[in-house]
Coordinates of C-alpha atoms and ligand atoms in Angstrom, one line a residue:
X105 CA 91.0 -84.0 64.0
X106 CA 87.4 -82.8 64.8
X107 CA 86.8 -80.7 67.6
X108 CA 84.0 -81.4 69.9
X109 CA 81.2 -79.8 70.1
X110 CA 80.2 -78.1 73.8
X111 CA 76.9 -79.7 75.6
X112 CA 76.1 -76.5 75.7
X113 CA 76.0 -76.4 71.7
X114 CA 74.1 -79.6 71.7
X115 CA 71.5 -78.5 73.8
X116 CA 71.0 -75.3 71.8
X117 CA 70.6 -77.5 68.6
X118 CA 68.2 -79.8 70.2
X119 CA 65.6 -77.1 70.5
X120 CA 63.5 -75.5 68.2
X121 CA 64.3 -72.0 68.1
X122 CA 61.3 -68.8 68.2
X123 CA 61.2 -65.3 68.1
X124 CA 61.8 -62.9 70.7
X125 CA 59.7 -60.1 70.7
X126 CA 59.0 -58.2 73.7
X127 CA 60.9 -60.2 75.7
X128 CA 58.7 -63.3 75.5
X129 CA 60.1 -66.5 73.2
X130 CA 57.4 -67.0 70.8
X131 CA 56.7 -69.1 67.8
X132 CA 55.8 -67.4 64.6
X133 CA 51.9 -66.7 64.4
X134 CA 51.3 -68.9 61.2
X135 CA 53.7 -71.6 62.9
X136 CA 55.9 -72.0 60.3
X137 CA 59.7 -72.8 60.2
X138 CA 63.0 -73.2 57.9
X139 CA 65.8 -75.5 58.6
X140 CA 68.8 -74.0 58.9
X141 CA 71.9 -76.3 57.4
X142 CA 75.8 -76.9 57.5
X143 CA 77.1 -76.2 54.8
X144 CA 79.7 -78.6 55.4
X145 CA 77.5 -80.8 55.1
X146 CA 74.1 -80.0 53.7
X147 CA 72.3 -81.4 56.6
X148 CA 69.8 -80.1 58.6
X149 CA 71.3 -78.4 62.0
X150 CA 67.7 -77.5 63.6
X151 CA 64.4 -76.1 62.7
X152 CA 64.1 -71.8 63.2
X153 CA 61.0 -69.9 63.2
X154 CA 60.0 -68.4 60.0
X155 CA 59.1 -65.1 60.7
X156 CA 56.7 -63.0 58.6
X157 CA 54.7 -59.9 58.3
X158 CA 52.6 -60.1 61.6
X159 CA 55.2 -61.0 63.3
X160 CA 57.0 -58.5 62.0
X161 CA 54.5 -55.8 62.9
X162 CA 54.4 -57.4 66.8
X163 CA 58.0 -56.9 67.0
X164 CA 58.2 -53.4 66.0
X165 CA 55.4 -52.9 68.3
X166 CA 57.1 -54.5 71.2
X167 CA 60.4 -52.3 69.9
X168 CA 57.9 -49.1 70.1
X169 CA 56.6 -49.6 73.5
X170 CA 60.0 -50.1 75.1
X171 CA 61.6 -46.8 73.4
X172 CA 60.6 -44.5 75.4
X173 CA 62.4 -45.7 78.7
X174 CA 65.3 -47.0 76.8
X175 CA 65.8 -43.6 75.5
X176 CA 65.3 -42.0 79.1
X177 CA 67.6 -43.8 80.7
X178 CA 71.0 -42.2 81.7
X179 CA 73.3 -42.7 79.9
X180 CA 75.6 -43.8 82.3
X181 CA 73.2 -47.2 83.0
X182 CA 73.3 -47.8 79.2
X183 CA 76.5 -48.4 79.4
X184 CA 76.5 -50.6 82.3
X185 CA 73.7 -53.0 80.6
X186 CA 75.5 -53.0 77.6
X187 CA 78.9 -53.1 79.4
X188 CA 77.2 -56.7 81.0
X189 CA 75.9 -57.4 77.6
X190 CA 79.6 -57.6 76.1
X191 CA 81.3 -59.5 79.1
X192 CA 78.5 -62.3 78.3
X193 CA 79.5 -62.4 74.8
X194 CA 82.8 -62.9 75.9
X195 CA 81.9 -66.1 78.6
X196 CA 80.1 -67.4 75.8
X197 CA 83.3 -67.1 73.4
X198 CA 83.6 -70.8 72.5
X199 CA 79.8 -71.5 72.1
X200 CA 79.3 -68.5 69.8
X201 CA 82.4 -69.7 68.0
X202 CA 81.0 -72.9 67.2
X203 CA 77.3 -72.2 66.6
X204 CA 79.2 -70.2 63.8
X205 CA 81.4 -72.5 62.3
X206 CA 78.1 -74.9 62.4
X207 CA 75.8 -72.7 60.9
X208 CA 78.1 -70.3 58.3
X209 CA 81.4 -73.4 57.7
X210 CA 83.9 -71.2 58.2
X211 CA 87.1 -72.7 59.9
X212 CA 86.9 -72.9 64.0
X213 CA 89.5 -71.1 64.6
X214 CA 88.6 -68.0 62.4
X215 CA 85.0 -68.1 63.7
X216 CA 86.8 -68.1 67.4
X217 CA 90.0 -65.9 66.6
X218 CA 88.7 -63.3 64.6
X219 CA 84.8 -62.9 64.0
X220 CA 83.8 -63.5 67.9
X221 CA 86.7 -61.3 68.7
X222 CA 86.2 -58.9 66.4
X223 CA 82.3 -59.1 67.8
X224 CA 83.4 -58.7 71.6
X225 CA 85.7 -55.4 70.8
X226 CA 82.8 -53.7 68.9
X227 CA 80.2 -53.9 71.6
X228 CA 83.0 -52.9 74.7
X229 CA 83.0 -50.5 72.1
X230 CA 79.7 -49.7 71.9
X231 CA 79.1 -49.8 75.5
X232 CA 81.6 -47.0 76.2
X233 CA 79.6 -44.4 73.6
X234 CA 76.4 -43.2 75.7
X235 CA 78.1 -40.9 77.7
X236 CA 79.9 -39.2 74.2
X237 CA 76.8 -38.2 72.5
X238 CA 77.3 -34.5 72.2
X239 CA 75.9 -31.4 70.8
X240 CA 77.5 -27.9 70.5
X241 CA 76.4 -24.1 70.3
X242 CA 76.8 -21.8 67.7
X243 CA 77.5 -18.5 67.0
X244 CA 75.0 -16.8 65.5
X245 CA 74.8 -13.5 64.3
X246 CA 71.6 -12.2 65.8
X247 CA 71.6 -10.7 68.8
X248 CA 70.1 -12.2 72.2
X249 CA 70.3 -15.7 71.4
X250 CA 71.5 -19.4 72.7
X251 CA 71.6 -22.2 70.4
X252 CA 72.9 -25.6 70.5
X253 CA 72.1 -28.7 69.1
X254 CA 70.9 -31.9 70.5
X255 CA 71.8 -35.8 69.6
X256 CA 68.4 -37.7 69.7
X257 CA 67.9 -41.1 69.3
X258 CA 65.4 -41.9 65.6
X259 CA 63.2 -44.6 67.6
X260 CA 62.7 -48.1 66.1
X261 CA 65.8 -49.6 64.1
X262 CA 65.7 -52.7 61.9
X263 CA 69.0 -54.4 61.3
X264 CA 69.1 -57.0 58.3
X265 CA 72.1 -58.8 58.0
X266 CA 73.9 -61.3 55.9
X267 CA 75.6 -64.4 56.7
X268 CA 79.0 -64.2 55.7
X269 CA 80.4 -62.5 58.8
X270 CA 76.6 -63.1 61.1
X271 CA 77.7 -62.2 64.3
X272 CA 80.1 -59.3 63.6
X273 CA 77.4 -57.6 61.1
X274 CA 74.6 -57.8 64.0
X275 CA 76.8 -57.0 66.9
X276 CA 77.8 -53.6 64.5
X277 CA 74.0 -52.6 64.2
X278 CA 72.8 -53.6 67.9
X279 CA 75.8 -51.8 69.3
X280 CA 75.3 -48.6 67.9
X281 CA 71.2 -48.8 68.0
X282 CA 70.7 -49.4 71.7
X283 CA 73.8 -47.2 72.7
X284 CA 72.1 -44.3 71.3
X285 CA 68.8 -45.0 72.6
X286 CA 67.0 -46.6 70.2
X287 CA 65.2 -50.0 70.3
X288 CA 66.1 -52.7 67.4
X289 CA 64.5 -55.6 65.2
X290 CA 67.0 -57.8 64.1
X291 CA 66.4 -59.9 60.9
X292 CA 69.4 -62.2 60.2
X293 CA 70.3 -63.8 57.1
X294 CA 68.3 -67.0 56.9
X295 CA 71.4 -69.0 56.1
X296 CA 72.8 -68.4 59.5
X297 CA 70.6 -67.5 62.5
X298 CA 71.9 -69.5 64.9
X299 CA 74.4 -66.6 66.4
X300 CA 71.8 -64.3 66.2
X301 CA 69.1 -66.3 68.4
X302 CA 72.0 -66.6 70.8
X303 CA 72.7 -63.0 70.7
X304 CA 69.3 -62.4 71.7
X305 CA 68.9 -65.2 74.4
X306 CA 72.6 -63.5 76.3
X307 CA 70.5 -59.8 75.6
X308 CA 67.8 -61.2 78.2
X309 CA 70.6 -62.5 80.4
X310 CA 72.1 -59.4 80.1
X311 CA 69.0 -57.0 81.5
X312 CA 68.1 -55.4 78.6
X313 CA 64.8 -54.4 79.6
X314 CA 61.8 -56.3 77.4
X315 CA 61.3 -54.9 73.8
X316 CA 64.7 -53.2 73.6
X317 CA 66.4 -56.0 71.4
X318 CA 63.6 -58.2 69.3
X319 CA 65.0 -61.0 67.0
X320 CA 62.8 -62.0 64.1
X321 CA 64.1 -64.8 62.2
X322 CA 62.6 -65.7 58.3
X323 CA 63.0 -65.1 54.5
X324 CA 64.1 -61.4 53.1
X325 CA 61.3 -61.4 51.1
X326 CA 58.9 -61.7 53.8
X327 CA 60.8 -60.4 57.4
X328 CA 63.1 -58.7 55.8
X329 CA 60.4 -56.6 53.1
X330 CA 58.2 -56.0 56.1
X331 CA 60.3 -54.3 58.1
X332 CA 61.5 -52.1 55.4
X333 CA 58.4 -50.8 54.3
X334 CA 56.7 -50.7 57.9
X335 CA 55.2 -47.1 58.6
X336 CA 56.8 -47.6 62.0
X337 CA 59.9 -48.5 61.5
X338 CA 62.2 -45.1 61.6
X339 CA 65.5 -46.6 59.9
X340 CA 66.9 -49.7 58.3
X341 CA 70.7 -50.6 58.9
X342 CA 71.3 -53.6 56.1
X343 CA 74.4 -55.1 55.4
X344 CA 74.2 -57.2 52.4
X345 CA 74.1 -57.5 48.1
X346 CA 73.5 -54.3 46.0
X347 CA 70.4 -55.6 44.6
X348 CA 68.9 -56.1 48.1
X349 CA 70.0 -52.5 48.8
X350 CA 68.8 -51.1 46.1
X351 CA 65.2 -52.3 47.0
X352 CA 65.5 -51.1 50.3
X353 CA 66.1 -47.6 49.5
X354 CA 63.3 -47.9 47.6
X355 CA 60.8 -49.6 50.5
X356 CA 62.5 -46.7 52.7
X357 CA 61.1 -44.3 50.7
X358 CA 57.5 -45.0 51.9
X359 CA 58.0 -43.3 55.2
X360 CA 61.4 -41.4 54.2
X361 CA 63.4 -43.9 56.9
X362 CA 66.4 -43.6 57.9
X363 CA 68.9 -45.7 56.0
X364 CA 72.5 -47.2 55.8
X365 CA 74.0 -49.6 53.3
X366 CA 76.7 -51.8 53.5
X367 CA 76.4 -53.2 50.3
X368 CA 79.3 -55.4 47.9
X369 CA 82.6 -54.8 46.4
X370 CA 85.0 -55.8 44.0
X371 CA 88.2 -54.6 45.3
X372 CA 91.1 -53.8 43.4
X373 CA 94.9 -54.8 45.3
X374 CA 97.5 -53.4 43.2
X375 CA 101.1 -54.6 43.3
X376 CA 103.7 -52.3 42.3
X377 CA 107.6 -53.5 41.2
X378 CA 109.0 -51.8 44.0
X379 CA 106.6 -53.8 46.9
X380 CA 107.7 -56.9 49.1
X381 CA 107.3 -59.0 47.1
X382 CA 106.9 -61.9 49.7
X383 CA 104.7 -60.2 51.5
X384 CA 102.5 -58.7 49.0
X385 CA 102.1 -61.8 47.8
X386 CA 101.1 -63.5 51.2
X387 CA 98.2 -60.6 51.7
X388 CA 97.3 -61.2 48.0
X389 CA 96.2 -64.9 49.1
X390 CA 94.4 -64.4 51.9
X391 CA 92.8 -61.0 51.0
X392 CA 90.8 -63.2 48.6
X393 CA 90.6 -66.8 50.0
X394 CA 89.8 -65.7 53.6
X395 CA 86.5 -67.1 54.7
X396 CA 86.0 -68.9 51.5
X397 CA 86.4 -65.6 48.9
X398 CA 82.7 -64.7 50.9
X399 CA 84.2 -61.2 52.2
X400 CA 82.2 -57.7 51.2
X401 CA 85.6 -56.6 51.3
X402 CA 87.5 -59.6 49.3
X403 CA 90.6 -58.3 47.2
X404 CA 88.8 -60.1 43.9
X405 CA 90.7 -58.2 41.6
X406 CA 95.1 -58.3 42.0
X407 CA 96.9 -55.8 39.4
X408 CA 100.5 -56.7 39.2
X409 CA 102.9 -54.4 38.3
X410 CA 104.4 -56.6 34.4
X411 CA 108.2 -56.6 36.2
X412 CA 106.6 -58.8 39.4
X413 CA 104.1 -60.3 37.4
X414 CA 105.6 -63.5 36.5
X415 CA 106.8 -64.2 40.0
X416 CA 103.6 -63.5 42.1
X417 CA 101.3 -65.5 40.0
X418 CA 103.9 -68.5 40.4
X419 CA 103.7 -68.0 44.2
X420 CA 100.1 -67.1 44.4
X421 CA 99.3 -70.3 42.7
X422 CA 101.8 -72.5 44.6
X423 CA 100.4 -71.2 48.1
X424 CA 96.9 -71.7 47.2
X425 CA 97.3 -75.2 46.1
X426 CA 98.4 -75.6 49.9
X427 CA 95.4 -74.3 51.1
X428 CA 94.2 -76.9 53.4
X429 CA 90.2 -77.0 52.5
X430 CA 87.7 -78.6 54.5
X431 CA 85.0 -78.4 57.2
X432 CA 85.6 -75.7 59.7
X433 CA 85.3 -78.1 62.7
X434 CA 88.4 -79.9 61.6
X435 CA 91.2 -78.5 63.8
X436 CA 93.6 -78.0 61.2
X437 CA 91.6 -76.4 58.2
X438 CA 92.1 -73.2 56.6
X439 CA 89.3 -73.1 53.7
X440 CA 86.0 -73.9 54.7
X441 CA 82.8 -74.5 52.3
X442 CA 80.9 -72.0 50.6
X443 CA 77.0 -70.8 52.5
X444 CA 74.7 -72.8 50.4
X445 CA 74.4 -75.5 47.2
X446 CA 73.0 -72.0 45.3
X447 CA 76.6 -70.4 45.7
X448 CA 78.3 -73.3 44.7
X449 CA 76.5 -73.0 41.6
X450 CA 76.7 -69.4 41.2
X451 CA 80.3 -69.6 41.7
X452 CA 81.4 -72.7 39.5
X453 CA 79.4 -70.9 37.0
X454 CA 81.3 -67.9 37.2
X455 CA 84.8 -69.9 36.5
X456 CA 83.4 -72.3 34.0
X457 CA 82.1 -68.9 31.8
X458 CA 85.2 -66.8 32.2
X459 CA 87.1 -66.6 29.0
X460 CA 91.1 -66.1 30.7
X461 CA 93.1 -69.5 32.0
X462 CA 92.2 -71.1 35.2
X463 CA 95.9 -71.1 36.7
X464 CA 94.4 -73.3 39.8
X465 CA 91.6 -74.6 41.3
X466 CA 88.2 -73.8 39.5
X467 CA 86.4 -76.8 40.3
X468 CA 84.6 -78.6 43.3
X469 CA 86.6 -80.0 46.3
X470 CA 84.6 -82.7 47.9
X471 CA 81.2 -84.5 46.9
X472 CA 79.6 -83.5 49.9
X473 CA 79.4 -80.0 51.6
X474 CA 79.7 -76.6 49.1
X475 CA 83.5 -76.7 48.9
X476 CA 85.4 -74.8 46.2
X477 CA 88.6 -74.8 46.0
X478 CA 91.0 -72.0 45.9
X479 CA 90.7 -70.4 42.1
X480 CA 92.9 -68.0 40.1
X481 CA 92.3 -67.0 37.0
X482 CA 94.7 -65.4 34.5
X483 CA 94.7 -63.6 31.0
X484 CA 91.0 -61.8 31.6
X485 CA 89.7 -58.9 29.8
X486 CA 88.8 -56.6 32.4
X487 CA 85.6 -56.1 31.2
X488 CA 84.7 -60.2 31.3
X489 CA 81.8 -61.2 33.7
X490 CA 84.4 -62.2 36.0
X491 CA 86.8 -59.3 36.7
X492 CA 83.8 -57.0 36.7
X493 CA 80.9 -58.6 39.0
X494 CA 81.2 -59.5 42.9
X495 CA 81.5 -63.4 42.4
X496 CA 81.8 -63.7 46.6
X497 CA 83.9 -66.8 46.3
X498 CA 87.7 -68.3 46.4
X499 CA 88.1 -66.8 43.3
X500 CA 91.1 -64.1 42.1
X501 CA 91.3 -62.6 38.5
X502 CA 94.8 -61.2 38.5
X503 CA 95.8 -58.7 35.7
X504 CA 99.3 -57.4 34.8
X505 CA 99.8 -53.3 34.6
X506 CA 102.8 -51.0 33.3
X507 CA 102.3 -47.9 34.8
X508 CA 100.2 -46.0 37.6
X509 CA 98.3 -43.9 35.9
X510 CA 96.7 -46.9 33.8
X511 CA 96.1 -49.1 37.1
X512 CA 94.7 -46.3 38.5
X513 CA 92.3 -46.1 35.7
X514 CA 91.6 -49.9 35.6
X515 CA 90.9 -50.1 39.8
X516 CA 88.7 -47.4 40.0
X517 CA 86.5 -48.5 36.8
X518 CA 84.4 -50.3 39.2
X519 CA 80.5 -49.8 39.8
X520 CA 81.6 -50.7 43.2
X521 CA 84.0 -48.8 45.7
X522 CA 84.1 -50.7 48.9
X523 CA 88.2 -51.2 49.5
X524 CA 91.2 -51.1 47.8
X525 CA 94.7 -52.1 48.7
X526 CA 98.4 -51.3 47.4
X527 CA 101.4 -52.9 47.8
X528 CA 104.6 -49.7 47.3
X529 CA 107.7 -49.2 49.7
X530 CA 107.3 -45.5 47.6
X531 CA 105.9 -43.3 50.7
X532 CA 104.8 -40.8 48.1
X533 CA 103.1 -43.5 45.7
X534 CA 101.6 -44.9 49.0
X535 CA 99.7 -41.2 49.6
X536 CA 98.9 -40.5 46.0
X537 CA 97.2 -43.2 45.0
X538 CA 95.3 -43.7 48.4
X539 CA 93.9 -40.7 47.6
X540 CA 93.0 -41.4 43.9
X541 CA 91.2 -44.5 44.9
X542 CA 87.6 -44.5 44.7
X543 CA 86.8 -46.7 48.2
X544 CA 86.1 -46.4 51.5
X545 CA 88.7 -47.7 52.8
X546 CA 92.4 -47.9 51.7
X547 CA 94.9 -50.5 53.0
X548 CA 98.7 -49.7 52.4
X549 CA 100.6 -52.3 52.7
X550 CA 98.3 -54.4 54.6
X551 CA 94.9 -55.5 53.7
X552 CA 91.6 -56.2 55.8
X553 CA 92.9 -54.5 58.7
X554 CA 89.2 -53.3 61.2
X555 CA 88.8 -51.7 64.4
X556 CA 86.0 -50.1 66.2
X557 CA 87.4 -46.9 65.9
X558 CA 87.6 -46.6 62.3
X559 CA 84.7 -45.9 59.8
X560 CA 84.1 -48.0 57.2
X561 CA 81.7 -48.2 54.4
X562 CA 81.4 -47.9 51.1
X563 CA 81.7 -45.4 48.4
X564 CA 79.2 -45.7 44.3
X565 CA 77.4 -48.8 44.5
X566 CA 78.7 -50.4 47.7
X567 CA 76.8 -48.2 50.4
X568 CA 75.7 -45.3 51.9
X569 CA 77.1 -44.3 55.1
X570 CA 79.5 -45.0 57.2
X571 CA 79.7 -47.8 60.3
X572 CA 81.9 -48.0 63.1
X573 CA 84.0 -44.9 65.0
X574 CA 82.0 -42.5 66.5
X575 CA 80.4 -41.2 63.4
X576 CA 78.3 -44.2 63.2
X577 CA 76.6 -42.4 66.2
X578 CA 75.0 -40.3 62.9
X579 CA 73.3 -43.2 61.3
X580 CA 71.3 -43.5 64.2
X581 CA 70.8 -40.0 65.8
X582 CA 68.6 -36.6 64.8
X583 CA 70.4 -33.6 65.2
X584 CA 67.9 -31.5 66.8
X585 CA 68.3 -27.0 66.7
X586 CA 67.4 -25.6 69.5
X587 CA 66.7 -21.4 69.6
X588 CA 66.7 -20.2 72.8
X589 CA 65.6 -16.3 73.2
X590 CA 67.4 -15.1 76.1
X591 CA 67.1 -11.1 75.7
Ligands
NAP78 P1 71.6 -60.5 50.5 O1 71.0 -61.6 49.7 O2 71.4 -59.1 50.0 O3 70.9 -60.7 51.9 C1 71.2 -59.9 53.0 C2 70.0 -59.8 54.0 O4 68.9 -59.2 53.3 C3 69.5 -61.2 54.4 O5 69.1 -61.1 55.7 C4 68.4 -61.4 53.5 O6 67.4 -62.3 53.9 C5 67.8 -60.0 53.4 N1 66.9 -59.7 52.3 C6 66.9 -60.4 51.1 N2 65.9 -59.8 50.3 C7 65.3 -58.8 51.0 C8 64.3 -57.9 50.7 N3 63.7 -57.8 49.6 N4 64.0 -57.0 51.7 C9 64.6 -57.0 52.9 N5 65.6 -57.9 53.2 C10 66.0 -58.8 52.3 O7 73.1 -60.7 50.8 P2 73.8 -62.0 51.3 O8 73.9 -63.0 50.1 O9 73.3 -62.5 52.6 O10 75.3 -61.5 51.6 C11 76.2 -61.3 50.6 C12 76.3 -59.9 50.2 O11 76.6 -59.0 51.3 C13 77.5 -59.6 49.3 O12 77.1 -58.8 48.2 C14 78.5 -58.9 50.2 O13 79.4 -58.1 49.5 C15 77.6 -58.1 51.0 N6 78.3 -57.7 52.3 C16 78.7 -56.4 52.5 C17 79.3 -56.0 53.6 C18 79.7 -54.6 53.8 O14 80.0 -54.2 54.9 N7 79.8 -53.8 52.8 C19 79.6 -57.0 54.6 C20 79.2 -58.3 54.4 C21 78.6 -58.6 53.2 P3 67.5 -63.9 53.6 O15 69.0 -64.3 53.4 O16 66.9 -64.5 54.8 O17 66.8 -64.1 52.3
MG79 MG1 73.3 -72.5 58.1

């Protein structure tokens, strides 16, 4: 059954949607704009302003102007505005819910359940961290003198995001940018800026003063490049593919910005004899076919230990053949569509060139929309295309191991080292080989578990730095020394 969509919704998508820079809604200077699509679909939703590099430059001066009060205010009315800023997020639950499943395809109910959720927790978070940021003094060993440190905000922040998870990857820059006093560009993924213009529009409603939060929609190569090499930009938090990070740490290196990276993965989940079987199993499905496979931290690869093998891979194929696949504003679905016609290629040609045996799935479900159904592969050499490269896609490669010294081996000969997860009811296996996994983050017995108070981030090729927890506060403060001589 489809769900309907909110006036509210329809109004939104009856508009053609600008930039906001300096608190003013603005069209782009040359006028042009991109249509933004369902991928459900492949029609139109509504036209967005296609922001470029003087619009770029307006919006980091509007961001420039305004950081100097942002920064001065107390802490204490930081919080409140951004406090307000989260409780609109939260009246606006169902609208940002299905802007998302209209713009992005995932299913209604995983747009409403866990990404706006997830959203609304991180910037409550966020709101509560202006009165934490701390220094301390030190103990030096010359006589006569007080020093501490100070926590200062780096100025102008661009955030460039990607569209799998739009709304949770902004909401995890702007939180942590404005609560420690800096002002912010946003540049989401073109594929998906509805949530982001809305994020903006409830920032206004929400009192952040005029230049604070500044939404520039448009292409990566042209938004996106310009804020990453603009002289006055003082850090770029990106979420997105390698490649893309990989040029951005070199655009950063004009000025020396500030820079995080929250780059891809191809995540090992390793299966041992001795797991639940059941459950293991369960986790193994959706650790790969949540939100369509298009998950940085997506369990792509599944070792199997060889005495469980044979009965996983039966299960795992059986459940994703139940899948129920199909546009996310159908009550009932479980799978929606991949972003765009360009992943749907990218993906089926991943499956169509991998050498092992398609156990299920590996083709198109549908002739309209980007749908794909649920895919497992089989029998792969782990150095094929497919086990090694992030295909971002309902696609598992699942491998059979003997021992766990050679899985250990196998998982960590990744480029990437985003996540990892094991399956063991042996509490000393459980510790040893979270430990000897190269990732970020380990999941033990569960997999894809977040919360705002845990760091996350990736390890070799799949980022630099750390989000969420405190220590985000670090990606977007100077620690300033301070020598005071007081005999
Ligand atoms: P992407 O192609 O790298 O794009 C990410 C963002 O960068 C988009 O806003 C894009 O703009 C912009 N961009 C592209 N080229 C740019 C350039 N030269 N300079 C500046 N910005 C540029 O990634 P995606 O396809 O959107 O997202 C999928 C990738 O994100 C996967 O690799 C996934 O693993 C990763 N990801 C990682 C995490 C994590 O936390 N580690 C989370 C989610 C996703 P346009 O799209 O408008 O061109
Ligand atoms: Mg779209």
């Amino acid at each position: 059954m489809p769900i309907d969509l909110l006036p509210s919704v329809e109004h939104f998508l009856s508009r053609r949607q600008r930039l906001l820079i300096g608190g003013q809604w603005v069209d782009s200077v040359s006028g042009e704009t991109f249509d933004t699509l369902n991928p459900a679909t492949g029609q139109p939703l509504c036209a967005v302003a296609s922001g470029q590099a003087e619009d770029v430059d307006r919006a980091v001066q509007a961001a420039r102007a305004a950081f100097p009060a942002w920064a001065a205010l107390m802490p204490a009315e930081r919080e409140r505005l951004l406090r307000r800023y989260a409780e609109l997020l939260e009246r606006h639950k169902e609208e940002l819910a299905q802007l998302e499943t209209l713009d992005n395809g995932k299913p209604y109910q995983v747009a409403y359940n866990v990404e706006v959720n997830v959203a609304i927790g991180q910037m409550y978070y966020y709101a509560g961290l202006p009165t934490k940021l701390k220094g301390e003094t030190y103990a030096v060993s010359s006589p006569g003198y007080h020093v501490y440190t100070r926590r200062e905000p780096l100025g102008v922040c661009a955030a460039i995001t990607p569209w799998n998870y739009s709304l949770v990857m902004a909401v995890q820059k702007i939180g942590p940018a404005l609560a420690s006093g800096n002002t912010l560009i946003l540049k989401p993924a073109e594929q998906t800026p509805l949530t982001a213009i809305r994020l903006a529009e409830l920032a206004l409603e929400a009192d952040l003063p005029p230049g604070v939060f500044n939404l520039v929609t448009g292409y990566g190569e042209t938004a996106g490049a310009a804020l990453t090499r603009h002289s006055e930009v003082d850090k770029v938090a990106f979420t997105g593919s390698t490649e893309v990070g990989k040029a951005i740490m070199q655009a950063a290196a004009g000025n020396l910005k500030r820079i995080s990276l929250e780059l891809g993965g191809k995540s090992p989940l390793i299966i041992f004899d001795d797991a639940e079987l059941e459950l293991a199993t369960e986790a193994a499905l959706w650790a790969i076919f949540a939100n369509s496979g298009q998950n940085c931290v997506a369990g792509s690869r599944l070792y199997v230990q060889s005495g469980a093998y044979e009965a996983v891979i039966a299960r795992l194929a059986q459940r994703a053949t139940e899948l129920r696949v199909g546009p996310g504003m159908e009550a009932n679905t479980q799978i929606g569509p991949l972003i765009s016609q360009q992943q749907l290629e990218r993906v089926l040609a991943y499956v169509h060139s991998a050498e092992g045996r398609i156990v299920v799935g590996g083709e198109r479900w549908g002739s309209v929309g980007y749908f794909v159904k649920p895919t497992i592969i089989g029998e792969l050499s782990d150095t094929s295309r497919a086990a090694v490269e992030e295909i971002f896609g309902p696609v598992l490669s699942v491998f059979r191991f003997d021992t766990e010294d050679e899985v250990l081996a196998r998982a960590n000969a990744s480029r990437f080292g985003l996540a990892a997860g094991v399956w063991t009811t042996h509490l000393g296996r459980a510790h040893r080989t979270a430990a000897a996994l190269k990732a970020g983050v380990v999941w033990i017995n569960t997999y894809d578990w977040f919360d705002p108070a845990v760091p996350f981030g990736g390890m070799k090729e799949s980022g630099y730095g750390r989000e969420l927890g405190t220590q985000v506060m670090d990606m977007y403060t100077e620690l300033k020394s301070v020598w005071v001589k007081i005999e």
